[in-house]
PDB file of C-alpha atoms in Angstrom:
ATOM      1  CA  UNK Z   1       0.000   0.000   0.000  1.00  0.00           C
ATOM      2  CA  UNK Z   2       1.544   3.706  -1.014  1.00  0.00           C
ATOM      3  CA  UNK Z   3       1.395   5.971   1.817  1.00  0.00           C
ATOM      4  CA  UNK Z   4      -1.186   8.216  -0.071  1.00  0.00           C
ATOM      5  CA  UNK Z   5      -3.424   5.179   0.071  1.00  0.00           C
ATOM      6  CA  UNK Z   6      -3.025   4.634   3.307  1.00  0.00           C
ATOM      7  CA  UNK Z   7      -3.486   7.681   4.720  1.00  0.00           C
ATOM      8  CA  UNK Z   8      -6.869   8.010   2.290  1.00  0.00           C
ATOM      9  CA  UNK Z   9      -9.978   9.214   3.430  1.00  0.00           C
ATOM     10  CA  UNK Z  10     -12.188   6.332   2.960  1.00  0.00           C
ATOM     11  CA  UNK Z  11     -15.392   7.469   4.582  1.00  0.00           C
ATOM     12  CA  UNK Z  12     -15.288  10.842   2.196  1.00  0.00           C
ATOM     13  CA  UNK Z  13     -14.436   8.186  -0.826  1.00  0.00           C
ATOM     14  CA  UNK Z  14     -17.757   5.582  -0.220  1.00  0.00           C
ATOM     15  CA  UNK Z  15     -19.905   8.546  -0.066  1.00  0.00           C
ATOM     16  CA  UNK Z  16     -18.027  10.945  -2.917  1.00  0.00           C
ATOM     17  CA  UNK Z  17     -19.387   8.864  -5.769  1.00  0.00           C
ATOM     18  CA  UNK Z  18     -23.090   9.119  -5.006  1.00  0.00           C
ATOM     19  CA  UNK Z  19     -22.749  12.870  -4.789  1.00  0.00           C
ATOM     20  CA  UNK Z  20     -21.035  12.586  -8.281  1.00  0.00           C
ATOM     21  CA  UNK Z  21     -23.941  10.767  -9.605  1.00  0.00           C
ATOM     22  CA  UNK Z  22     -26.455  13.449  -8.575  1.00  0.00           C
ATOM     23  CA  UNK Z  23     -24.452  16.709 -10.235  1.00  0.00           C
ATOM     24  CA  UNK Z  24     -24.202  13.866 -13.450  1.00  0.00           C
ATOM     25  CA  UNK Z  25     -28.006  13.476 -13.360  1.00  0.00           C
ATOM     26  CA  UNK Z  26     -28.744  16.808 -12.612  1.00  0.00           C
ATOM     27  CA  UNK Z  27     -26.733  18.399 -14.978  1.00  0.00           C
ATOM     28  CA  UNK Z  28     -27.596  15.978 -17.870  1.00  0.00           C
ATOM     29  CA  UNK Z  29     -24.036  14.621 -18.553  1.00  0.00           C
ATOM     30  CA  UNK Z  30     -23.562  11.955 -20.622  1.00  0.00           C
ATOM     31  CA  UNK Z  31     -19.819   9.830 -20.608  1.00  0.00           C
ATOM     32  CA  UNK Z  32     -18.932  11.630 -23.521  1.00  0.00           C
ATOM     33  CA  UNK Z  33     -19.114  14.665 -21.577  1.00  0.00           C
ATOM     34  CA  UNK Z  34     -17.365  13.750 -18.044  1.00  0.00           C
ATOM     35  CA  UNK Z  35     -13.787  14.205 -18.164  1.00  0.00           C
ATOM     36  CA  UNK Z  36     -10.735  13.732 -15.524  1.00  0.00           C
ATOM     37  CA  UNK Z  37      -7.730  15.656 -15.893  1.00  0.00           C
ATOM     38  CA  UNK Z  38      -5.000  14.327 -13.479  1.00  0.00           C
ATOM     39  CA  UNK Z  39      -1.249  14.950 -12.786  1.00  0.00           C
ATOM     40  CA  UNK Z  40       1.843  12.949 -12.620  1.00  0.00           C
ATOM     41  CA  UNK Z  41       5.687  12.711 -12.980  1.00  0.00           C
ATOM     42  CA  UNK Z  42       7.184  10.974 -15.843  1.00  0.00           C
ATOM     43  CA  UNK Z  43      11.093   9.987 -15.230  1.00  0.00           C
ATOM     44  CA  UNK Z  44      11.577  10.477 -18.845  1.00  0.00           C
ATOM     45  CA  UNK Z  45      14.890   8.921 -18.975  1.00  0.00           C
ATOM     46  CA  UNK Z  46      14.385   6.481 -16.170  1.00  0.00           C
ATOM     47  CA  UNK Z  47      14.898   2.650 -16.956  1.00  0.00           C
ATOM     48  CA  UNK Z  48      13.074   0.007 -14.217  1.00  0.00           C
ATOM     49  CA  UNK Z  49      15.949  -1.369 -12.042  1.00  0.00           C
ATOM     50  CA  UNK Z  50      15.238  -5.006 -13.135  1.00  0.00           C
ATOM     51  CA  UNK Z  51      16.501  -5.006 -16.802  1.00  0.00           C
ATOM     52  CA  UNK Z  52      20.059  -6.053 -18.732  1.00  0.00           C
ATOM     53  CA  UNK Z  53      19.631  -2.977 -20.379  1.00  0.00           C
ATOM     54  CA  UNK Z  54      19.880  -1.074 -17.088  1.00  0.00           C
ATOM     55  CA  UNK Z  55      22.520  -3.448 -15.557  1.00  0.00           C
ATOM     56  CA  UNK Z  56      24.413  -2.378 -18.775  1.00  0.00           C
ATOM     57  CA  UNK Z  57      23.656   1.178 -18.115  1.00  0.00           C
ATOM     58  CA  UNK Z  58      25.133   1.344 -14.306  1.00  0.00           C
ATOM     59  CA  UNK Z  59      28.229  -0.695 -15.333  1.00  0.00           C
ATOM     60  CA  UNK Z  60      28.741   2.281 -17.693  1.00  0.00           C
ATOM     61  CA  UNK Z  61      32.005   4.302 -16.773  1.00  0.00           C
ATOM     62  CA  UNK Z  62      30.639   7.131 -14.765  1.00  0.00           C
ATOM     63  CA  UNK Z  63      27.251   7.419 -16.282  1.00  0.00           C
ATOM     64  CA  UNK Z  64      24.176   6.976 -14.900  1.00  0.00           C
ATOM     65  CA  UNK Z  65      20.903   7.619 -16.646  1.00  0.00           C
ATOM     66  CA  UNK Z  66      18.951  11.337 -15.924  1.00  0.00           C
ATOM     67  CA  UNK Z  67      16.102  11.115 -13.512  1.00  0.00           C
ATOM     68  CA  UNK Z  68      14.933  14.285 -15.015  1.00  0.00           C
ATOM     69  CA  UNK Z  69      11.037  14.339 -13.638  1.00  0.00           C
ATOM     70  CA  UNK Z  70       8.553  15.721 -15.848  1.00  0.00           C
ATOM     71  CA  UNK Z  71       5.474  17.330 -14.209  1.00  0.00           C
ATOM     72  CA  UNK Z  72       2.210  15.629 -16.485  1.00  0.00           C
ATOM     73  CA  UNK Z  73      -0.931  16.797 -17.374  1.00  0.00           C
ATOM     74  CA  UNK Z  74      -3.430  13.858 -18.473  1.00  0.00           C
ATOM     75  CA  UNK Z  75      -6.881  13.881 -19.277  1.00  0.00           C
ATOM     76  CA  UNK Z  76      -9.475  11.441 -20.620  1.00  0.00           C
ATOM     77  CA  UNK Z  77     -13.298  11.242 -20.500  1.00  0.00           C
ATOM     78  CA  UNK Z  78     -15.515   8.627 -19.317  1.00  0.00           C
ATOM     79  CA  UNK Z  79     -16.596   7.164 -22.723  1.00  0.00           C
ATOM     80  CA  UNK Z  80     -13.131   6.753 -23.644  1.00  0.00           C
ATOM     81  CA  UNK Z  81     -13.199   8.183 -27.163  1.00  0.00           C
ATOM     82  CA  UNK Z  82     -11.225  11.364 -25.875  1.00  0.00           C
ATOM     83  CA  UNK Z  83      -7.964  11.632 -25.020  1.00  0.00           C
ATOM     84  CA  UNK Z  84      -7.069  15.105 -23.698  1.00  0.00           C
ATOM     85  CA  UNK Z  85      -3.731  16.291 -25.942  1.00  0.00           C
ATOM     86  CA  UNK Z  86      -0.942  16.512 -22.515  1.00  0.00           C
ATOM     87  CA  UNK Z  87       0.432  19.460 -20.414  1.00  0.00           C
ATOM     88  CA  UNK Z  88       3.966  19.358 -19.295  1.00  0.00           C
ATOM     89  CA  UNK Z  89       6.167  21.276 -17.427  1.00  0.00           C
ATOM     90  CA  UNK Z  90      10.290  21.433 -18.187  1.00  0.00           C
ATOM     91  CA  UNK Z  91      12.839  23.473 -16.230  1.00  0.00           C
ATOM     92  CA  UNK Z  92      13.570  25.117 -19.437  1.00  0.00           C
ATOM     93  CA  UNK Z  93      11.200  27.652 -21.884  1.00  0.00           C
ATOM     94  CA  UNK Z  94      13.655  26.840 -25.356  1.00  0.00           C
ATOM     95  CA  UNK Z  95      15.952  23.795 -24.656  1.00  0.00           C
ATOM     96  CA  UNK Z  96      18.513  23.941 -27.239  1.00  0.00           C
ATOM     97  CA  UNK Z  97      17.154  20.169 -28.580  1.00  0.00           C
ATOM     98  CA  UNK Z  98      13.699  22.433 -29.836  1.00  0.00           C
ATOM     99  CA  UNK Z  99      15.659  25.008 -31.407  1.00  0.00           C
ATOM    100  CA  UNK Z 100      13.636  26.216 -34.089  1.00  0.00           C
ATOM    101  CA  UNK Z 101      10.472  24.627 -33.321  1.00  0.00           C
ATOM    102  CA  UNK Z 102       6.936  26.312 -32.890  1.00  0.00           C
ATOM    103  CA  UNK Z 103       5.788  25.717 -29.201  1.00  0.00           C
ATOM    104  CA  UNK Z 104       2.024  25.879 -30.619  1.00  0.00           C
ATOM    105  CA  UNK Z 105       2.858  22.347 -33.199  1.00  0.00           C
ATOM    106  CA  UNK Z 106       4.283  20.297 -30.443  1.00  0.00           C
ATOM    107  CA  UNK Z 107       1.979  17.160 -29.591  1.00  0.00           C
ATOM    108  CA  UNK Z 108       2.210  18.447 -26.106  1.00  0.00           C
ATOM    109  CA  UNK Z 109       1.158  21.642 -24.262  1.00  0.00           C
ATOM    110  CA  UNK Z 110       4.726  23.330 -23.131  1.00  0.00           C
ATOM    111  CA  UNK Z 111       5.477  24.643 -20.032  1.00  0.00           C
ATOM    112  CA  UNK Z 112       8.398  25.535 -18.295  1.00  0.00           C
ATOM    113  CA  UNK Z 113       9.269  26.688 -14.633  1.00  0.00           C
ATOM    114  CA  UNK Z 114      12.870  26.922 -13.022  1.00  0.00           C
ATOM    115  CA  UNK Z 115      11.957  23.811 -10.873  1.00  0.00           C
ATOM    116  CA  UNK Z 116      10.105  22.151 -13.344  1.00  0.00           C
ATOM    117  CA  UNK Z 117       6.948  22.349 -10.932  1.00  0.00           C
ATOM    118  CA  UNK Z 118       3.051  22.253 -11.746  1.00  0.00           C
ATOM    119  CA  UNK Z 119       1.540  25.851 -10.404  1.00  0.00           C
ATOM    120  CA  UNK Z 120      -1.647  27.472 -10.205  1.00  0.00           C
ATOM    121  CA  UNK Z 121      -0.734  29.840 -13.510  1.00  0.00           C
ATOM    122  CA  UNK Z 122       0.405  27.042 -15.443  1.00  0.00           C
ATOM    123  CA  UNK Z 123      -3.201  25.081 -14.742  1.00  0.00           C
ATOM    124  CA  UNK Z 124      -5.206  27.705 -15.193  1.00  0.00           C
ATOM    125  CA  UNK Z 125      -3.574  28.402 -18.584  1.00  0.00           C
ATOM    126  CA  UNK Z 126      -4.127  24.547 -19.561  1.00  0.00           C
ATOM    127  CA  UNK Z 127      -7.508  24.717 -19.030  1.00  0.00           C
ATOM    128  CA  UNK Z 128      -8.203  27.812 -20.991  1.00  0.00           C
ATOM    129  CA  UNK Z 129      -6.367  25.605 -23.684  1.00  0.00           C
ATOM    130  CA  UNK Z 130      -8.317  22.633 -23.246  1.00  0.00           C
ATOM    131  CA  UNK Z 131     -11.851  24.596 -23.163  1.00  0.00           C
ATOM    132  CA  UNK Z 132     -11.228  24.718 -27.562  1.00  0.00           C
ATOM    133  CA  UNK Z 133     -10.179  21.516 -27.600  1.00  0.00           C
ATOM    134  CA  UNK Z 134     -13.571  20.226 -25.652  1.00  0.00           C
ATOM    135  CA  UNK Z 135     -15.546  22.183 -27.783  1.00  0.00           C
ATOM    136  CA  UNK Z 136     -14.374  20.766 -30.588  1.00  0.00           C
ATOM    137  CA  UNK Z 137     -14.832  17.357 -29.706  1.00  0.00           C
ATOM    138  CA  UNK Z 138     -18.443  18.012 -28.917  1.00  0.00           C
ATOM    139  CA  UNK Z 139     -18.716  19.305 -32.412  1.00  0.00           C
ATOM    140  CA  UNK Z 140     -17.605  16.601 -34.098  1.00  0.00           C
ATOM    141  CA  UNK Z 141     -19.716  13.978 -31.635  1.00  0.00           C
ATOM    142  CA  UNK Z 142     -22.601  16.363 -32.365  1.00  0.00           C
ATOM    143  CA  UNK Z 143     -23.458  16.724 -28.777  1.00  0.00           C
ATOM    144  CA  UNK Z 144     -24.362  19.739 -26.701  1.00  0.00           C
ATOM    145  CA  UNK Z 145     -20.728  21.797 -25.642  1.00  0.00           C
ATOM    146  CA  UNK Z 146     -21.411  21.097 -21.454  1.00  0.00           C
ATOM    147  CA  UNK Z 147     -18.498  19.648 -19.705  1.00  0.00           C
ATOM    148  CA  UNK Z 148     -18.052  18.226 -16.635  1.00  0.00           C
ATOM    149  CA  UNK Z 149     -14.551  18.281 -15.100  1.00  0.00           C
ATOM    150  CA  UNK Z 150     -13.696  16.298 -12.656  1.00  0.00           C
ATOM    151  CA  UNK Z 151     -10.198  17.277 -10.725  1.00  0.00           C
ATOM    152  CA  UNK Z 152      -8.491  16.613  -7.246  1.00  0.00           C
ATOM    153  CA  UNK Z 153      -8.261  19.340  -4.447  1.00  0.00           C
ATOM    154  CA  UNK Z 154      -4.434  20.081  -5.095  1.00  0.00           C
ATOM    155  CA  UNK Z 155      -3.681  23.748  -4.335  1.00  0.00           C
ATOM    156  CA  UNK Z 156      -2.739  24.591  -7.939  1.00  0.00           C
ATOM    157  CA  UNK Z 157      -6.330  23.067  -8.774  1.00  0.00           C
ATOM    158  CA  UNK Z 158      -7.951  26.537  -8.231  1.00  0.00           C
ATOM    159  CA  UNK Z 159     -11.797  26.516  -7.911  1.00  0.00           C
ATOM    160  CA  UNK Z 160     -12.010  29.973  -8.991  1.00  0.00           C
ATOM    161  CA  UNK Z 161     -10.459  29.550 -12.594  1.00  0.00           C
ATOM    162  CA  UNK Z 162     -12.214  31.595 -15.309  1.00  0.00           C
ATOM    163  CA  UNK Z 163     -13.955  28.834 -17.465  1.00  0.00           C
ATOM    164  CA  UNK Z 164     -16.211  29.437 -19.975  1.00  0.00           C
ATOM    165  CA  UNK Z 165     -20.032  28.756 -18.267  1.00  0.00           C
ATOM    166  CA  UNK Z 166     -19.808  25.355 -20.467  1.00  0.00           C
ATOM    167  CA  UNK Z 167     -17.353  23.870 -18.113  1.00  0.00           C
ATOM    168  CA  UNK Z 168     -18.218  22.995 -14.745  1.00  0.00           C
ATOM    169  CA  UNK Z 169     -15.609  21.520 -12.031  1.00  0.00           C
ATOM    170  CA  UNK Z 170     -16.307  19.109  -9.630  1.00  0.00           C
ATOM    171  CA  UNK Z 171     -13.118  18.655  -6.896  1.00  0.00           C
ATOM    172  CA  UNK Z 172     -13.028  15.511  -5.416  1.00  0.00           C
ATOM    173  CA  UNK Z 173     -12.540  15.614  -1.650  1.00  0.00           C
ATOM    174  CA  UNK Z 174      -9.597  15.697   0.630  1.00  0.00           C
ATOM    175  CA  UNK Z 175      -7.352  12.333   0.291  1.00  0.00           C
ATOM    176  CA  UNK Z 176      -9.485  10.506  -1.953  1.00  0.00           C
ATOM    177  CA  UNK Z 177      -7.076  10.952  -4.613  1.00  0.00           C
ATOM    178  CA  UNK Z 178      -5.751   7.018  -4.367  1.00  0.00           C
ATOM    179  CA  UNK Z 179      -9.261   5.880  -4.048  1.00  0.00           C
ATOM    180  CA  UNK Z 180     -11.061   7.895  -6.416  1.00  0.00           C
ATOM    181  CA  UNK Z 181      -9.461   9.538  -9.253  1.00  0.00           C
ATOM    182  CA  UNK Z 182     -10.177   7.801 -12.664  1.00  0.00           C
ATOM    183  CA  UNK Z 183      -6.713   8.432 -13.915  1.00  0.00           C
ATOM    184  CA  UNK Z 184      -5.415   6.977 -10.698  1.00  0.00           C
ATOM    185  CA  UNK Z 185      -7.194   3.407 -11.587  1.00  0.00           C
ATOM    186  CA  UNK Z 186      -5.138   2.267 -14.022  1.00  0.00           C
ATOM    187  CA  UNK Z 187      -4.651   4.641 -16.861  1.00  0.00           C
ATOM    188  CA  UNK Z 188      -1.911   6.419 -15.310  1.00  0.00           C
ATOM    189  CA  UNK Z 189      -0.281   3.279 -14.868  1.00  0.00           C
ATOM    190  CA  UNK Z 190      -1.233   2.152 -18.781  1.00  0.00           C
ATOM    191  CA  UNK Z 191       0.090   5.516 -20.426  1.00  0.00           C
ATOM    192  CA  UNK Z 192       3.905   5.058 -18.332  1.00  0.00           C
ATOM    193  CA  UNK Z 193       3.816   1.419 -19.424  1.00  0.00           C
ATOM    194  CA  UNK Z 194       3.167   2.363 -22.939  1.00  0.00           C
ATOM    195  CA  UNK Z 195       6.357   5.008 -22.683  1.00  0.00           C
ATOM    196  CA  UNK Z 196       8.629   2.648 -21.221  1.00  0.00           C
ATOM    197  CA  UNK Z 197       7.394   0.151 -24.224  1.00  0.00           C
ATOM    198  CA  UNK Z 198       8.000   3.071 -26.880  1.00  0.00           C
ATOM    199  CA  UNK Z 199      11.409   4.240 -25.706  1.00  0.00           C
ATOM    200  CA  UNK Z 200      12.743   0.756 -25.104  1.00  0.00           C
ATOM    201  CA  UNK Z 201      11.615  -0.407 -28.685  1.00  0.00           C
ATOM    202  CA  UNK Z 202      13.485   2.874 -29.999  1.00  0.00           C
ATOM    203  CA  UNK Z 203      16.509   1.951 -27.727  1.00  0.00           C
ATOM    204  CA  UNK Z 204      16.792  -1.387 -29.566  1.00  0.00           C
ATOM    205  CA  UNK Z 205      15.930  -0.289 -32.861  1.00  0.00           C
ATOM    206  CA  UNK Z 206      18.985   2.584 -32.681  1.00  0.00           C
ATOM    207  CA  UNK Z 207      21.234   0.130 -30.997  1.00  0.00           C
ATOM    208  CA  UNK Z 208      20.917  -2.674 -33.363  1.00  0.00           C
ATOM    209  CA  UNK Z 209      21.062  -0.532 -36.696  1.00  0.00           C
ATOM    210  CA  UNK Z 210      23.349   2.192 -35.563  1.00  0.00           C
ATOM    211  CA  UNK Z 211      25.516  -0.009 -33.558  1.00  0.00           C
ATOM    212  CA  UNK Z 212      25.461   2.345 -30.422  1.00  0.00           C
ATOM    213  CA  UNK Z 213      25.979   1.425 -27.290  1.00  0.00           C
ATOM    214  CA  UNK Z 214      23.208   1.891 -24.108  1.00  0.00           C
ATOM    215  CA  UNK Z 215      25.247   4.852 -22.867  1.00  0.00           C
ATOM    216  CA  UNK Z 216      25.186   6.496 -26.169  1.00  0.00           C
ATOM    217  CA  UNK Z 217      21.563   6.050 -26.783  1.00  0.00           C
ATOM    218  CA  UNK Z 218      21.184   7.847 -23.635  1.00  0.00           C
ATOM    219  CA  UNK Z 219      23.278  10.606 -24.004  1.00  0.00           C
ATOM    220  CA  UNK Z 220      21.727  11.927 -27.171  1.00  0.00           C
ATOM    221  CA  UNK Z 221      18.180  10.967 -25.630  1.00  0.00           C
ATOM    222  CA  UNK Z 222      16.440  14.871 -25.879  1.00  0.00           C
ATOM    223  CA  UNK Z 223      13.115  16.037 -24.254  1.00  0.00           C
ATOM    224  CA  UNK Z 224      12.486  16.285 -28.696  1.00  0.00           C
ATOM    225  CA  UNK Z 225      12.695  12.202 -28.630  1.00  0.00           C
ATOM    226  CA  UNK Z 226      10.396  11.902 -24.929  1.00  0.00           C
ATOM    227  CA  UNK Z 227       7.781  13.927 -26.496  1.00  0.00           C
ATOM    228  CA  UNK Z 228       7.158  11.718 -29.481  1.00  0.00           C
ATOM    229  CA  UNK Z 229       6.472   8.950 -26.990  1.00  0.00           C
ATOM    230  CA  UNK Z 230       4.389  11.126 -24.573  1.00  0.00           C
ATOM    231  CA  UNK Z 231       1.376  12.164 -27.085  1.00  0.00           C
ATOM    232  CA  UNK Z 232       0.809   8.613 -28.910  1.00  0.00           C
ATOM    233  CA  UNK Z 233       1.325   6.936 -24.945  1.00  0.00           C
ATOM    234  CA  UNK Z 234      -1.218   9.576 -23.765  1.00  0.00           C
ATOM    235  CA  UNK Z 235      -3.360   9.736 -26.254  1.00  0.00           C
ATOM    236  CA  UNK Z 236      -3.735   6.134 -28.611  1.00  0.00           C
TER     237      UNK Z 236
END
């Protein structure tokens, strides 16, 4: 058990959901229109400890893979035909490995913040972002532009965002995170899995037709490569 589960507030989590239902019902939702936006870290150039290919990687002289931690945005709704186009945050606005490329055509939404840390600015930007997006996708499903957005209670999660009157928030409560969250059942979990898939096929293809080396791969591994694993992970 993590420690976020176990310090989890159950009795707010058994009654949360039947208070969802009711603003669902009452506000005529239908799946296509419930969506959960959620945050996470992706070690971008992390491999799992239990691999030859990471056994390789430590016996390398003096090199050790980055544990650079990218701050995620991912969002889904409850039909499952929508796939939110990801946030993240990087420690720097032009990284010299984007040189020359258009923040706006980049299959992710860029951020950057000295620490490479999610903030209230930051969200409230996304989801100004994200309210075209959802209105598109309720254009093309031919269904009434009325979200419902469901998000955790973290401080940067502001309840007073400006949002178009088609959006409505719902904040799940206190320490229910673990329990509750949709994107904390399993899809979370699915999206890393299909990274770590992505960049270890890559890693093999590179190493087995250019003939480099683990450590090599590595070393000219750029944010450019990550984020042509992080939209098809997030989104396919």
């Amino acid at each position: 058990m993590t420690r976020e589960a176990a310090s989890a507030n159950v009795e707010a989590a058994e009654t949360y959901p039947a208070i969802l239902k009711t603003i669902i019902e009452e506000g005529g939702y239908t799946a296509k229109q419930v969506f959960d936006i959620d945050e996470t870290g992706l070690y971008w150039k992390k491999l799992p400890g239990r691999t030859y290919i990471s056994t390789e990687e430590s016996a390398a002289l003096r090199f050790k893979a980055s544990k650079d931690r990218l701050p995620l945005l991912l969002g889904a709704n409850a039909e499952g035909d929508c796939k939110l186009k990801p946030a993240l945050v990087y420690q720097s606005e032009n990284p010299r490995a984007l040189k020359g490329y258009v923040k706006s055509f980049l299959p992710c939404y860029w951020y950057s913040s000295r620490k490479a840390w999610m903030n209230s600015t930051i969200f409230q930007d996304y989801l100004g972002k994200l309210e075209k997006e959802l209105e598109l996708y309720c254009e093309r499903e031919e269904i009434p532009f009325k979200i419902l957005l469901l998000l955790d209670n973290a401080p940067c999660h502001l309840p007073s965002v400006d949002l178009s009157s088609n959006i409505q928030l719902a904040f799940l409560p206190p320490n229910t995170t673990s329990l509750l969250q949709p994107c904390d059942q399993g899809i979370i979990k699915t999206f890393k899995s299909y990274y770590l898939r992505s960049t270890l096929t890559n890693l093999v293809e590179r190493t087995n037709k250019d003939k480099q080396t683990v450590k090599e791969y590595w070393k000219n591994f750029t944010i450019k490569d990550a984020l042509r694993f992080i939209n098809p992970s997030a989104t396919g």
